[in-house]
Amino acid sequence: MILRQILRLSSLFHSAVAIHVRRNLGLSAIVFNKTKELDPVQKLFLDKIREYNTKSKQAGGPVDAGPDFQKDMNESLARLQRAYGEGDLTKFPEFKFEEPKFEETPK
């Protein structure tokens, strides 16, 4: 009986330690990867993504989008509104779930 409880506790302890080791190993891999110098292609890719991000924030939308893009966007939104009804199609829809009303019937 006591041996069985000791084995059960040891298996719980082993699983808890294994989870912590996996987490710490994963985090240390991320930390070491950040300190390591990147491949030139990866560095260029990250630089372009950061550059696009700053331009996008300054422009408030897509970067280097001409009047054709805005025209296509408006046509697509009009087509979707005709197909799916009114409302703002640029926002995620809000759902309202109400609790069902159950009535107890006497037996």
Short mmCIF file of N, CA and C in Angstrom, two decimals:
data_model
loop_
_atom_site.label_atom_id
_atom_site.label_comp_id
_atom_site.label_asym_id
_atom_site.label_seq_id
_atom_site.Cartn_x
_atom_site.Cartn_y
_atom_site.Cartn_z
N MET A 1 0.83 -1.19 0.00
CA MET A 1 0.00 0.00 0.00
C MET A 1 0.87 1.25 0.00
N ILE A 2 1.83 1.31 0.90
CA ILE A 2 2.71 2.47 0.98
C ILE A 2 3.58 2.54 -0.27
N LEU A 3 4.04 1.39 -0.74
CA LEU A 3 4.86 1.35 -1.94
C LEU A 3 4.08 1.88 -3.15
N ARG A 4 2.81 1.51 -3.23
CA ARG A 4 1.96 1.97 -4.32
C ARG A 4 1.81 3.49 -4.29
N GLN A 5 1.63 4.08 -3.10
CA GLN A 5 1.50 5.53 -2.99
C GLN A 5 2.80 6.23 -3.34
N ILE A 6 3.92 5.64 -2.93
CA ILE A 6 5.23 6.23 -3.25
C ILE A 6 5.44 6.21 -4.77
N LEU A 7 5.08 5.12 -5.42
CA LEU A 7 5.24 5.04 -6.87
C LEU A 7 4.34 6.05 -7.57
N ARG A 8 3.11 6.21 -7.07
CA ARG A 8 2.18 7.17 -7.66
C ARG A 8 2.72 8.59 -7.51
N LEU A 9 3.23 8.93 -6.31
CA LEU A 9 3.79 10.26 -6.09
C LEU A 9 5.04 10.49 -6.93
N SER A 10 5.85 9.44 -7.09
CA SER A 10 7.06 9.60 -7.90
C SER A 10 6.70 9.84 -9.36
N SER A 11 5.64 9.18 -9.86
CA SER A 11 5.25 9.41 -11.25
C SER A 11 4.68 10.81 -11.42
N LEU A 12 3.94 11.32 -10.42
CA LEU A 12 3.45 12.70 -10.48
C LEU A 12 4.61 13.69 -10.45
N PHE A 13 5.57 13.42 -9.58
CA PHE A 13 6.75 14.28 -9.48
C PHE A 13 7.52 14.27 -10.80
N HIS A 14 7.67 13.09 -11.39
CA HIS A 14 8.38 12.95 -12.66
C HIS A 14 7.68 13.75 -13.75
N SER A 15 6.36 13.67 -13.85
CA SER A 15 5.65 14.40 -14.90
C SER A 15 5.73 15.90 -14.68
N ALA A 16 5.67 16.35 -13.43
CA ALA A 16 5.78 17.78 -13.15
C ALA A 16 7.17 18.30 -13.50
N VAL A 17 8.19 17.55 -13.17
CA VAL A 17 9.56 17.96 -13.50
C VAL A 17 9.76 17.96 -15.01
N ALA A 18 9.21 16.97 -15.69
CA ALA A 18 9.36 16.89 -17.14
C ALA A 18 8.73 18.11 -17.81
N ILE A 19 7.57 18.54 -17.33
CA ILE A 19 6.91 19.71 -17.91
C ILE A 19 7.77 20.96 -17.71
N HIS A 20 8.32 21.14 -16.52
CA HIS A 20 9.15 22.32 -16.25
C HIS A 20 10.43 22.30 -17.09
N VAL A 21 11.02 21.13 -17.25
CA VAL A 21 12.24 21.04 -18.06
C VAL A 21 11.94 21.38 -19.51
N ARG A 22 10.83 20.88 -20.05
CA ARG A 22 10.47 21.18 -21.43
C ARG A 22 10.23 22.68 -21.62
N ARG A 23 9.52 23.31 -20.67
CA ARG A 23 9.27 24.75 -20.77
C ARG A 23 10.56 25.54 -20.72
N ASN A 24 11.42 25.23 -19.76
CA ASN A 24 12.67 25.97 -19.61
C ASN A 24 13.58 25.75 -20.81
N LEU A 25 13.60 24.54 -21.35
CA LEU A 25 14.41 24.26 -22.51
C LEU A 25 13.89 25.05 -23.71
N GLY A 26 12.57 25.12 -23.86
CA GLY A 26 11.99 25.88 -24.96
C GLY A 26 12.29 27.36 -24.83
N LEU A 27 12.18 27.92 -23.63
CA LEU A 27 12.47 29.34 -23.43
C LEU A 27 13.93 29.64 -23.64
N SER A 28 14.81 28.76 -23.17
CA SER A 28 16.24 29.01 -23.36
C SER A 28 16.61 28.96 -24.83
N ALA A 29 15.94 28.12 -25.62
CA ALA A 29 16.21 28.06 -27.05
C ALA A 29 15.84 29.39 -27.71
N ILE A 30 14.76 29.99 -27.29
CA ILE A 30 14.35 31.29 -27.84
C ILE A 30 15.36 32.36 -27.46
N VAL A 31 15.79 32.38 -26.21
CA VAL A 31 16.76 33.38 -25.75
C VAL A 31 18.07 33.23 -26.50
N PHE A 32 18.57 32.01 -26.64
CA PHE A 32 19.83 31.80 -27.35
C PHE A 32 19.70 32.14 -28.82
N ASN A 33 18.53 31.91 -29.41
CA ASN A 33 18.32 32.22 -30.82
C ASN A 33 18.35 33.73 -31.05
N LYS A 34 17.83 34.52 -30.09
CA LYS A 34 17.84 35.96 -30.25
C LYS A 34 19.25 36.54 -30.16
N THR A 35 20.09 35.94 -29.32
CA THR A 35 21.44 36.46 -29.17
C THR A 35 22.32 36.05 -30.35
N LYS A 36 21.99 34.97 -31.00
CA LYS A 36 22.77 34.50 -32.15
C LYS A 36 22.56 35.44 -33.33
N GLU A 37 23.59 35.67 -34.11
CA GLU A 37 23.47 36.52 -35.29
C GLU A 37 22.61 35.81 -36.33
N LEU A 38 21.74 36.56 -36.96
CA LEU A 38 20.83 35.97 -37.94
C LEU A 38 21.53 35.78 -39.28
N ASP A 39 20.99 34.88 -40.04
CA ASP A 39 21.40 34.69 -41.41
C ASP A 39 21.11 35.97 -42.18
N PRO A 40 21.93 36.39 -43.14
CA PRO A 40 21.68 37.65 -43.85
C PRO A 40 20.31 37.69 -44.54
N VAL A 41 19.86 36.57 -45.05
CA VAL A 41 18.55 36.55 -45.70
C VAL A 41 17.44 36.74 -44.67
N GLN A 42 17.57 36.08 -43.50
CA GLN A 42 16.58 36.25 -42.44
C GLN A 42 16.58 37.69 -41.94
N LYS A 43 17.77 38.28 -41.80
CA LYS A 43 17.88 39.66 -41.34
C LYS A 43 17.21 40.60 -42.32
N LEU A 44 17.45 40.41 -43.62
CA LEU A 44 16.81 41.24 -44.64
C LEU A 44 15.29 41.10 -44.59
N PHE A 45 14.82 39.87 -44.43
CA PHE A 45 13.38 39.62 -44.35
C PHE A 45 12.77 40.34 -43.15
N LEU A 46 13.41 40.22 -41.98
CA LEU A 46 12.90 40.89 -40.79
C LEU A 46 12.95 42.41 -40.94
N ASP A 47 14.01 42.93 -41.56
CA ASP A 47 14.10 44.37 -41.78
C ASP A 47 12.96 44.86 -42.67
N LYS A 48 12.65 44.13 -43.72
CA LYS A 48 11.56 44.52 -44.63
C LYS A 48 10.21 44.46 -43.92
N ILE A 49 10.00 43.46 -43.07
CA ILE A 49 8.74 43.37 -42.32
C ILE A 49 8.62 44.55 -41.37
N ARG A 50 9.70 44.89 -40.67
CA ARG A 50 9.66 46.03 -39.75
C ARG A 50 9.43 47.34 -40.51
N GLU A 51 10.07 47.48 -41.66
CA GLU A 51 9.89 48.68 -42.48
C GLU A 51 8.44 48.81 -42.94
N TYR A 52 7.85 47.71 -43.40
CA TYR A 52 6.46 47.73 -43.83
C TYR A 52 5.54 48.06 -42.66
N ASN A 53 5.85 47.54 -41.50
CA ASN A 53 5.04 47.81 -40.31
C ASN A 53 5.03 49.30 -39.98
N THR A 54 6.19 49.95 -40.02
CA THR A 54 6.24 51.38 -39.72
C THR A 54 5.52 52.18 -40.79
N LYS A 55 5.69 51.82 -42.07
CA LYS A 55 4.99 52.53 -43.14
C LYS A 55 3.48 52.34 -43.03
N SER A 56 3.06 51.13 -42.65
CA SER A 56 1.64 50.84 -42.52
C SER A 56 1.02 51.66 -41.40
N LYS A 57 1.74 51.81 -40.29
CA LYS A 57 1.22 52.62 -39.18
C LYS A 57 1.14 54.08 -39.57
N GLN A 58 2.11 54.57 -40.35
CA GLN A 58 2.09 55.96 -40.77
C GLN A 58 0.97 56.22 -41.77
N ALA A 59 0.75 55.28 -42.70
CA ALA A 59 -0.28 55.46 -43.72
C ALA A 59 -1.67 55.15 -43.18
N GLY A 60 -1.77 54.38 -42.12
CA GLY A 60 -3.07 54.02 -41.56
C GLY A 60 -3.78 52.95 -42.36
N GLY A 61 -3.07 52.18 -43.13
CA GLY A 61 -3.67 51.12 -43.93
C GLY A 61 -2.62 50.46 -44.80
N PRO A 62 -3.03 49.90 -45.93
CA PRO A 62 -2.08 49.25 -46.83
C PRO A 62 -1.07 50.25 -47.40
N VAL A 63 0.15 49.79 -47.58
CA VAL A 63 1.23 50.64 -48.08
C VAL A 63 1.25 50.58 -49.60
N ASP A 64 1.50 51.71 -50.21
CA ASP A 64 1.62 51.84 -51.67
C ASP A 64 0.38 51.33 -52.39
N ALA A 65 -0.78 51.57 -51.80
CA ALA A 65 -2.04 51.17 -52.43
C ALA A 65 -2.57 52.36 -53.20
N GLY A 66 -2.74 52.18 -54.49
CA GLY A 66 -3.20 53.26 -55.34
C GLY A 66 -4.72 53.33 -55.38
N PRO A 67 -5.23 54.16 -56.27
CA PRO A 67 -6.69 54.31 -56.38
C PRO A 67 -7.37 53.03 -56.88
N ASP A 68 -6.64 52.21 -57.63
CA ASP A 68 -7.22 50.94 -58.10
C ASP A 68 -7.56 50.02 -56.93
N PHE A 69 -6.68 49.99 -55.92
CA PHE A 69 -6.93 49.16 -54.75
C PHE A 69 -8.19 49.62 -54.02
N GLN A 70 -8.32 50.93 -53.82
CA GLN A 70 -9.49 51.46 -53.11
C GLN A 70 -10.77 51.19 -53.91
N LYS A 71 -10.69 51.32 -55.24
CA LYS A 71 -11.84 51.05 -56.10
C LYS A 71 -12.26 49.59 -55.99
N ASP A 72 -11.28 48.67 -56.05
CA ASP A 72 -11.58 47.24 -55.93
C ASP A 72 -12.16 46.92 -54.55
N MET A 73 -11.62 47.57 -53.51
CA MET A 73 -12.12 47.35 -52.15
C MET A 73 -13.57 47.80 -52.03
N ASN A 74 -13.90 48.96 -52.56
CA ASN A 74 -15.28 49.46 -52.49
C ASN A 74 -16.24 48.57 -53.26
N GLU A 75 -15.80 48.09 -54.45
CA GLU A 75 -16.65 47.19 -55.23
C GLU A 75 -16.88 45.87 -54.49
N SER A 76 -15.85 45.35 -53.87
CA SER A 76 -16.00 44.10 -53.12
C SER A 76 -16.93 44.27 -51.93
N LEU A 77 -16.79 45.39 -51.20
CA LEU A 77 -17.68 45.64 -50.07
C LEU A 77 -19.13 45.81 -50.52
N ALA A 78 -19.36 46.49 -51.66
CA ALA A 78 -20.71 46.66 -52.17
C ALA A 78 -21.31 45.31 -52.57
N ARG A 79 -20.49 44.46 -53.20
CA ARG A 79 -20.97 43.12 -53.60
C ARG A 79 -21.33 42.29 -52.38
N LEU A 80 -20.49 42.35 -51.33
CA LEU A 80 -20.78 41.60 -50.11
C LEU A 80 -22.02 42.13 -49.40
N GLN A 81 -22.22 43.45 -49.41
CA GLN A 81 -23.42 44.00 -48.77
C GLN A 81 -24.67 43.59 -49.52
N ARG A 82 -24.59 43.51 -50.84
CA ARG A 82 -25.75 43.03 -51.60
C ARG A 82 -26.03 41.57 -51.29
N ALA A 83 -24.98 40.78 -51.12
CA ALA A 83 -25.15 39.35 -50.90
C ALA A 83 -25.58 39.04 -49.47
N TYR A 84 -25.03 39.76 -48.48
CA TYR A 84 -25.25 39.38 -47.08
C TYR A 84 -26.01 40.42 -46.28
N GLY A 85 -26.49 41.46 -46.89
CA GLY A 85 -27.29 42.42 -46.15
C GLY A 85 -26.48 43.62 -45.70
N GLU A 86 -27.13 44.43 -44.93
CA GLU A 86 -26.53 45.68 -44.48
C GLU A 86 -25.58 45.44 -43.32
N GLY A 87 -24.92 46.50 -42.92
CA GLY A 87 -24.01 46.43 -41.79
C GLY A 87 -22.61 46.79 -42.21
N ASP A 88 -21.76 46.99 -41.24
CA ASP A 88 -20.37 47.34 -41.49
C ASP A 88 -19.58 46.05 -41.69
N LEU A 89 -19.12 45.83 -42.91
CA LEU A 89 -18.42 44.59 -43.23
C LEU A 89 -16.93 44.65 -42.89
N THR A 90 -16.45 45.77 -42.42
CA THR A 90 -15.04 45.87 -42.06
C THR A 90 -14.80 45.50 -40.60
N LYS A 91 -15.88 45.30 -39.83
CA LYS A 91 -15.76 44.93 -38.42
C LYS A 91 -16.20 43.48 -38.23
N PHE A 92 -15.66 42.87 -37.19
CA PHE A 92 -16.07 41.52 -36.84
C PHE A 92 -17.47 41.58 -36.25
N PRO A 93 -18.37 40.68 -36.63
CA PRO A 93 -19.74 40.76 -36.12
C PRO A 93 -19.82 40.50 -34.62
N GLU A 94 -20.77 41.15 -33.99
CA GLU A 94 -21.01 40.95 -32.56
C GLU A 94 -22.16 39.97 -32.39
N PHE A 95 -21.93 38.96 -31.61
CA PHE A 95 -22.94 37.94 -31.38
C PHE A 95 -23.53 38.15 -30.00
N LYS A 96 -24.84 37.99 -29.91
CA LYS A 96 -25.52 38.08 -28.62
C LYS A 96 -26.28 36.78 -28.40
N PHE A 97 -25.83 36.05 -27.41
CA PHE A 97 -26.47 34.79 -27.08
C PHE A 97 -27.29 34.98 -25.82
N GLU A 98 -28.55 34.67 -25.91
CA GLU A 98 -29.43 34.79 -24.75
C GLU A 98 -29.68 33.41 -24.16
N GLU A 99 -29.84 33.40 -22.87
CA GLU A 99 -30.13 32.15 -22.19
C GLU A 99 -31.54 31.69 -22.57
N PRO A 100 -31.71 30.41 -22.87
CA PRO A 100 -33.05 29.93 -23.19
C PRO A 100 -33.93 29.95 -21.94
N LYS A 101 -35.20 30.24 -22.16
CA LYS A 101 -36.14 30.29 -21.04
C LYS A 101 -36.90 28.95 -20.98
N PHE A 102 -36.60 28.22 -19.95
CA PHE A 102 -37.25 26.92 -19.78
C PHE A 102 -38.39 27.09 -18.78
N GLU A 103 -39.50 26.48 -19.12
CA GLU A 103 -40.64 26.51 -18.20
C GLU A 103 -40.90 25.09 -17.74
N GLU A 104 -41.15 25.00 -16.46
CA GLU A 104 -41.41 23.68 -15.89
C GLU A 104 -42.89 23.38 -16.03
N THR A 105 -43.19 22.22 -16.56
CA THR A 105 -44.59 21.83 -16.71
C THR A 105 -44.96 20.89 -15.57
N PRO A 106 -46.12 21.13 -14.94
CA PRO A 106 -46.52 20.24 -13.85
C PRO A 106 -46.88 18.85 -14.38
N LYS A 107 -46.61 17.84 -13.59
CA LYS A 107 -46.90 16.46 -14.00
C LYS A 107 -48.23 16.03 -13.48
#
